[in-house]
Coordinates of N, CA and C in Angstrom, one line a residue:
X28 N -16.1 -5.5 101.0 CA -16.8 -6.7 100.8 C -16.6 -7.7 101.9
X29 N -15.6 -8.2 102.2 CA -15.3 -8.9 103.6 C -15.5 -8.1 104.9
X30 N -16.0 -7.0 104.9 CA -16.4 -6.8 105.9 C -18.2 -6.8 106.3
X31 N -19.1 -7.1 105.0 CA -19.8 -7.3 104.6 C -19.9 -8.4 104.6
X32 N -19.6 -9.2 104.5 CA -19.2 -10.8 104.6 C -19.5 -11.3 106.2
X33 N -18.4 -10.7 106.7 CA -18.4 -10.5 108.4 C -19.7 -10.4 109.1
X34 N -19.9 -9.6 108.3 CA -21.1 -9.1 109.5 C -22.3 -10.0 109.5
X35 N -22.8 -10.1 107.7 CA -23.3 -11.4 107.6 C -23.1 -12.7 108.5
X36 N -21.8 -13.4 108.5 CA -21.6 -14.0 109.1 C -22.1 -13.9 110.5
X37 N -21.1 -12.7 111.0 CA -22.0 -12.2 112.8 C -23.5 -12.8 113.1
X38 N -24.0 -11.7 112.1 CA -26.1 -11.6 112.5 C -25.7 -12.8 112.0
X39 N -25.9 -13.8 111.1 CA -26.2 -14.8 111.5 C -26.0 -16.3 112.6
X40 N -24.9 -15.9 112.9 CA -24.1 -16.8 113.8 C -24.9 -16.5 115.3
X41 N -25.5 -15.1 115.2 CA -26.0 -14.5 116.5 C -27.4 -15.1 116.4
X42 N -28.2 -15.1 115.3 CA -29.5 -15.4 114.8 C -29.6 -17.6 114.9
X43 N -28.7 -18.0 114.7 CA -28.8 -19.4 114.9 C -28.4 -19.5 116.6
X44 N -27.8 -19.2 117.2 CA -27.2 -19.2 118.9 C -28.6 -18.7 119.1
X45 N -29.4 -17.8 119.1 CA -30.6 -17.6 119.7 C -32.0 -18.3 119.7
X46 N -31.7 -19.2 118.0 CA -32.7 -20.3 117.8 C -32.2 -21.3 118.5
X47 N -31.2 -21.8 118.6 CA -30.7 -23.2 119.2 C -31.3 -22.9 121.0
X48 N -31.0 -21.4 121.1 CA -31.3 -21.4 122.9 C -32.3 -21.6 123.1
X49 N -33.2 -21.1 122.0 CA -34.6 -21.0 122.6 C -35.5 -22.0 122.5
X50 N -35.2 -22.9 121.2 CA -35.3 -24.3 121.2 C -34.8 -25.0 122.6
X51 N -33.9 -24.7 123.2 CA -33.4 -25.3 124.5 C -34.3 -25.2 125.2
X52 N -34.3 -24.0 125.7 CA -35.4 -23.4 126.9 C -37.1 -24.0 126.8
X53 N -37.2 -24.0 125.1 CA -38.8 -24.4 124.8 C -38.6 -25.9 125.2
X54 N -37.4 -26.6 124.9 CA -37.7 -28.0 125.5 C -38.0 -28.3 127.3
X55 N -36.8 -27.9 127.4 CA -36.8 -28.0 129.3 C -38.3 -27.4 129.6
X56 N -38.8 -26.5 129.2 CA -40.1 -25.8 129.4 C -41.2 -26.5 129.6
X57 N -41.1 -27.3 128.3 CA -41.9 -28.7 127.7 C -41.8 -29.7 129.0
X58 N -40.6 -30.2 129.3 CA -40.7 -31.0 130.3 C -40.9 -30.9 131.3
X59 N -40.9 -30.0 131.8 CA -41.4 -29.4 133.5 C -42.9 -29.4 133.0
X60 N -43.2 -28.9 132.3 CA -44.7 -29.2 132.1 C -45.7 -30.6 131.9
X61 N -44.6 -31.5 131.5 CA -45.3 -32.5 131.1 C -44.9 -33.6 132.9
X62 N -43.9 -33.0 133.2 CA -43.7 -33.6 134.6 C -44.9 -33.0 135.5
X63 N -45.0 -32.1 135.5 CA -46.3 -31.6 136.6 C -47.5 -31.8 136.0
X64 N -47.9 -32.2 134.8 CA -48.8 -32.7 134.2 C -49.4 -34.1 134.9
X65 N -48.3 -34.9 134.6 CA -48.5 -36.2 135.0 C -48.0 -36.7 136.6
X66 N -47.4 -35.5 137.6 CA -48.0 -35.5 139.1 C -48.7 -35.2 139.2
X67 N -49.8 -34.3 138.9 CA -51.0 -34.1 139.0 C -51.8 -35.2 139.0
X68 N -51.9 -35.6 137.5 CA -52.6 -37.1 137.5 C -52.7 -38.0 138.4
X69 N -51.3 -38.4 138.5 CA -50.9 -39.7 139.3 C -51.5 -39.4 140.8
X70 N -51.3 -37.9 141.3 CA -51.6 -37.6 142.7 C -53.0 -37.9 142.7
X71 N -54.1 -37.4 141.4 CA -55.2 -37.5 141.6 C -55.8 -38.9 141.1
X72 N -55.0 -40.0 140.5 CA -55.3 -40.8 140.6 C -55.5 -41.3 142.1
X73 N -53.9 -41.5 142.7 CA -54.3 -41.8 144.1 C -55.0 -41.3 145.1
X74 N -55.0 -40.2 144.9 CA -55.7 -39.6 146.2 C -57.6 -40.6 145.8
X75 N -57.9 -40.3 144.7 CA -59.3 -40.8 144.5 C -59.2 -42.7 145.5
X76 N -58.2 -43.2 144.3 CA -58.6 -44.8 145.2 C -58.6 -44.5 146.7
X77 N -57.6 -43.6 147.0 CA -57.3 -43.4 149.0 C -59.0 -43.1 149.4
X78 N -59.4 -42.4 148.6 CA -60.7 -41.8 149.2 C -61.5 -43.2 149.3
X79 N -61.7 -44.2 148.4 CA -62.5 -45.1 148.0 C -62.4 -46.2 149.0
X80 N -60.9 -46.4 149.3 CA -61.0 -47.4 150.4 C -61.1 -46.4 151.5
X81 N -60.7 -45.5 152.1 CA -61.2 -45.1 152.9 C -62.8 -44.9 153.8
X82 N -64.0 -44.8 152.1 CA -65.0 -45.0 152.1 C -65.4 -46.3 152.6
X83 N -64.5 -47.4 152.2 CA -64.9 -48.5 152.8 C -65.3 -48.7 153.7
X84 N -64.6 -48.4 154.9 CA -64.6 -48.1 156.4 C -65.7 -48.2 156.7
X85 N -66.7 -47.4 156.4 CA -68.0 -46.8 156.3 C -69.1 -48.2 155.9
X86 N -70.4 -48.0 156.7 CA -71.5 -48.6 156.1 C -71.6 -48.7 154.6
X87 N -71.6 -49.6 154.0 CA -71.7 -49.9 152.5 C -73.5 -49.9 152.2
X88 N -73.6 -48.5 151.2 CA -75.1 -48.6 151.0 C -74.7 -48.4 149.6
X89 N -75.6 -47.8 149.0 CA -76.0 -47.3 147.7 C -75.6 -46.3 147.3
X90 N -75.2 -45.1 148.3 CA -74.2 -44.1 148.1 C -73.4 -44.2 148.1
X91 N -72.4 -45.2 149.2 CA -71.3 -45.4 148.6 C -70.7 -46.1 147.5
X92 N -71.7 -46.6 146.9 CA -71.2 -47.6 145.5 C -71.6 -45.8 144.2
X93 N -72.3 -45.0 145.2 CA -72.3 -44.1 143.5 C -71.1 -43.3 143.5
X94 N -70.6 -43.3 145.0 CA -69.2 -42.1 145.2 C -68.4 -43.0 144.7
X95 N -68.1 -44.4 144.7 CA -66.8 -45.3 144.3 C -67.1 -44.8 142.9
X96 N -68.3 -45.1 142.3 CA -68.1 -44.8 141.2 C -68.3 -43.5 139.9
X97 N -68.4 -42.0 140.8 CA -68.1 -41.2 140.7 C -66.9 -40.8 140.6
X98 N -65.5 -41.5 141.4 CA -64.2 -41.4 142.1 C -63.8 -42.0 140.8
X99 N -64.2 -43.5 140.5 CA -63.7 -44.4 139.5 C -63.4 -44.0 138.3
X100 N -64.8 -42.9 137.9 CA -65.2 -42.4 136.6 C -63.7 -40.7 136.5
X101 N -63.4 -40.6 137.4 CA -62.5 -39.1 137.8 C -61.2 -40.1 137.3
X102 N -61.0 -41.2 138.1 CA -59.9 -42.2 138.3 C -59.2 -42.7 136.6
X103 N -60.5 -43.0 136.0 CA -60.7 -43.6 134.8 C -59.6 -42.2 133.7
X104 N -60.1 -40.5 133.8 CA -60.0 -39.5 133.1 C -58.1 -39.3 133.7
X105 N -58.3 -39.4 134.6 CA -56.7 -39.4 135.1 C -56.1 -40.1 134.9
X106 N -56.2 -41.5 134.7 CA -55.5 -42.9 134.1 C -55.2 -42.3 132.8
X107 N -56.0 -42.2 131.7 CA -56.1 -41.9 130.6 C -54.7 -40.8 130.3
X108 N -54.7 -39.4 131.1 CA -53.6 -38.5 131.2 C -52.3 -39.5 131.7
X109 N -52.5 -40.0 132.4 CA -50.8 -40.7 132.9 C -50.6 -41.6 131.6
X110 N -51.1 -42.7 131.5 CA -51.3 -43.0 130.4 C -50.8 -42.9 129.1
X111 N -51.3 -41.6 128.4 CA -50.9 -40.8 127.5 C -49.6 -40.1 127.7
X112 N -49.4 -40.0 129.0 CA -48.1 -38.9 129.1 C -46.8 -40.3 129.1
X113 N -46.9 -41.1 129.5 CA -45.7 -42.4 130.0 C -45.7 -43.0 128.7
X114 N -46.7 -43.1 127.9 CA -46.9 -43.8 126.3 C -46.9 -45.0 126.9
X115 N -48.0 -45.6 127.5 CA -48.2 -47.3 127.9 C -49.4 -46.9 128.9
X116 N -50.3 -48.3 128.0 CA -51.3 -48.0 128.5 C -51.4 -49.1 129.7
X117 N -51.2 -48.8 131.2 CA -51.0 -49.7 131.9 C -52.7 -49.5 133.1
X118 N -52.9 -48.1 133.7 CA -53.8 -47.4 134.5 C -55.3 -47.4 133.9
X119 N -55.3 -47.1 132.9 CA -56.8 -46.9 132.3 C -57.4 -48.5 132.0
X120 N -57.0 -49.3 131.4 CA -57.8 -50.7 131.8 C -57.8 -51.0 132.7
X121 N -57.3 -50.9 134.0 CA -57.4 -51.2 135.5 C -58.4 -50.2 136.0
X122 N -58.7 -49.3 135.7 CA -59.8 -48.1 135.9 C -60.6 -48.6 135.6
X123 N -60.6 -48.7 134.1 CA -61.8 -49.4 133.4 C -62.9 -50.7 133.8
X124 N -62.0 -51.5 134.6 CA -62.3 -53.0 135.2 C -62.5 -52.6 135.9
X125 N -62.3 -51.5 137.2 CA -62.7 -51.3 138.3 C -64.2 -50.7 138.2
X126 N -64.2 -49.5 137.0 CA -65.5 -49.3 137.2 C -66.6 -50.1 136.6
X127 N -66.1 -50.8 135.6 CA -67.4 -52.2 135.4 C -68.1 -52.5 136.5
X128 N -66.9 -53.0 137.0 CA -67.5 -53.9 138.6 C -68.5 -52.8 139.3
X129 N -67.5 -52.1 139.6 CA -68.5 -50.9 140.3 C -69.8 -50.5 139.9
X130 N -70.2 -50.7 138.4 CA -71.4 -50.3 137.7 C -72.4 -51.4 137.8
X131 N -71.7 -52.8 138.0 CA -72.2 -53.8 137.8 C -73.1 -54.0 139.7
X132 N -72.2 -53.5 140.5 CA -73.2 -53.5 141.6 C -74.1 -52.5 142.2
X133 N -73.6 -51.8 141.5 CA -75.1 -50.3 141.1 C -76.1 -50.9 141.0
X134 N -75.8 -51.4 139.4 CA -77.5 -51.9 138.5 C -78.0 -52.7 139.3
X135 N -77.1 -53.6 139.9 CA -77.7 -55.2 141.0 C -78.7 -54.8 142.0
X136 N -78.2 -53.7 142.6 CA -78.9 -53.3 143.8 C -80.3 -52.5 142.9
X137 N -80.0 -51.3 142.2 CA -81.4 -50.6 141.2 C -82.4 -52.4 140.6
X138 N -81.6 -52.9 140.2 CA -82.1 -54.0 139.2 C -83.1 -54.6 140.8
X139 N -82.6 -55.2 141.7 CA -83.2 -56.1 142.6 C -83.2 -55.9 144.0
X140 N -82.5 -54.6 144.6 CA -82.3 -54.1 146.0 C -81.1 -54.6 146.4
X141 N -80.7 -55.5 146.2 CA -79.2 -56.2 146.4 C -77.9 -56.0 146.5
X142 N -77.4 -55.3 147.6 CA -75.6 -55.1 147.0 C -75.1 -56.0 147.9
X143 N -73.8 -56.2 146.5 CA -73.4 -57.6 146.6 C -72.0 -57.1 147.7
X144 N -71.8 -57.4 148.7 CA -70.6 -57.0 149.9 C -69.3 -57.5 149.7
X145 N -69.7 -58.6 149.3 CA -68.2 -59.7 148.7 C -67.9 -58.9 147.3
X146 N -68.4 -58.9 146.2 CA -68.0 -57.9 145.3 C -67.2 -56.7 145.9
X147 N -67.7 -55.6 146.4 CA -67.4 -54.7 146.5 C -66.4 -54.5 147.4
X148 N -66.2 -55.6 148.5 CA -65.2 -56.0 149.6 C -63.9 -56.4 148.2
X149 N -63.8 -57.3 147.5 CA -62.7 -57.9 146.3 C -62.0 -56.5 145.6
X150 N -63.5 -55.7 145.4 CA -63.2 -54.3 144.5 C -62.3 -53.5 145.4
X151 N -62.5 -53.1 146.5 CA -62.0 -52.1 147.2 C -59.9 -53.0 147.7
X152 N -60.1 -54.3 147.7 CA -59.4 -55.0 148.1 C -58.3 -54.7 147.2
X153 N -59.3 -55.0 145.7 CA -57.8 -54.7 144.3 C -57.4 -53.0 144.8
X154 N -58.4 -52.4 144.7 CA -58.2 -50.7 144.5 C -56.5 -50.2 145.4
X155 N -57.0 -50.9 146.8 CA -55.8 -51.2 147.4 C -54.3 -51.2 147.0
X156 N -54.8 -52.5 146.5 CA -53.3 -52.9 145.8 C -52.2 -52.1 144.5
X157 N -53.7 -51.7 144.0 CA -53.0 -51.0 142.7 C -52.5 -49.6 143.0
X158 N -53.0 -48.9 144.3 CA -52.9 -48.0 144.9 C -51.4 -48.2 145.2
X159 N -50.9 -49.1 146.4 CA -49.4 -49.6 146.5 C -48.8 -49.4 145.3
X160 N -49.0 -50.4 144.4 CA -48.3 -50.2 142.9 C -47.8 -49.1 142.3
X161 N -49.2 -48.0 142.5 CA -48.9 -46.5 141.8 C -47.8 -45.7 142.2
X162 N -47.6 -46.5 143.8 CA -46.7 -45.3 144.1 C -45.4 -45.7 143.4
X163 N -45.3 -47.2 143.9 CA -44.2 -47.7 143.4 C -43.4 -47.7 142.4
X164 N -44.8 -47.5 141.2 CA -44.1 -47.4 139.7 C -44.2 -45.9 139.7
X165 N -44.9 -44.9 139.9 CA -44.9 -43.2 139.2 C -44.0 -42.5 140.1
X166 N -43.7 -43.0 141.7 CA -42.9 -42.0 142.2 C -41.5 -42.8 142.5
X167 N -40.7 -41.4 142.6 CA -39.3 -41.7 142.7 C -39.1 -42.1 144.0
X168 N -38.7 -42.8 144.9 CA -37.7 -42.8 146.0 C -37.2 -41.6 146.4
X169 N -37.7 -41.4 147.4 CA -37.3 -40.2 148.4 C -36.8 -39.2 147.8
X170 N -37.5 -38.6 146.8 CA -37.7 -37.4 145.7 C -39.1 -36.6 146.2
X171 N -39.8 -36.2 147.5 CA -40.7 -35.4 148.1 C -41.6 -35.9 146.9
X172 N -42.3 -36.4 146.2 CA -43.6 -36.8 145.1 C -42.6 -36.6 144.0
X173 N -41.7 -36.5 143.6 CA -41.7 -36.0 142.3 C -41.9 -37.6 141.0
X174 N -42.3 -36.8 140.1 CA -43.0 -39.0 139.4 C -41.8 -38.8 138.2
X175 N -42.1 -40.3 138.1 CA -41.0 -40.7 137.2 C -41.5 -41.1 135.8
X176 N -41.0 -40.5 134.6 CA -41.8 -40.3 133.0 C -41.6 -41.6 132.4
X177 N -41.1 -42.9 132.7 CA -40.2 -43.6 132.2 C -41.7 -44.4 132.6

């Protein structure tokens, strides 16, 4: 009977050590995932604004106000993922405001031929800024990109 006991004991002792591990592994798993998750994002958040002021450079017409806000609307879907993954909603209302604006000098120009240059000069000006920001708050200090979940 105690040796029946034993063994019992064994398989299960061996049966909980194998749940606990794999519970382990499913976590660390989890987090590598949710870290390359949310560099992804953040990279594609930036890279978009980089593209946008970059576009600046450039004659300001009517295509470039649809790519800002083609970029904005991508910008907007990747905020949302950082966002969700950090738990604070800090990136998607700053998306959100940027693409208003952006939409708002779309219609101006469709509505009456008009684009407004000071608008869009202010818009590109914030995009900048928050661009700085992003690195500052998602990436680590001289960690090659890796972002920070905090």
């Amino acid at each position: 009977m105690r040796k029946q006991v034993g063994y019992f004991a064994g398989g299960f002792l061996v049966i909980l050590l194998t749940i606990i591990i794999s519970y382990q592994d499913g976590h660390e798993n989890g987090e590598k995932r949710m870290v390359a998750v949310l560099g992804n994002a953040v990279y594609n958040v930036w890279e978009s604004y980089y593209e946008i002021v970059e576009d600046s450079n450039r004659e300001m017409t009517i295509d470039s106000i649809s790519r800002m806000n083609d970029r904005l609307i991508s910008v907007k879907a990747y905020s949302n993922v950082v966002d969700r993954t950090v738990g604070e909603e800090v990136l998607l209302p700053i998306a959100d405001k940027l693409l208003n604006i952006g939409k708002v000098i779309e219609n101006n120009y469709r509505e009456n031929g008009n684009l407004d240059k000071e608008k869009y000069k202010e818009t590109v000006e914030e995009i900048e800024k928050v661009n700085t920001l992003l690195t500052e708050i998602y990436y680590i200090p001289n960690s090659e990109g890796k972002v920070n979940l905090k």
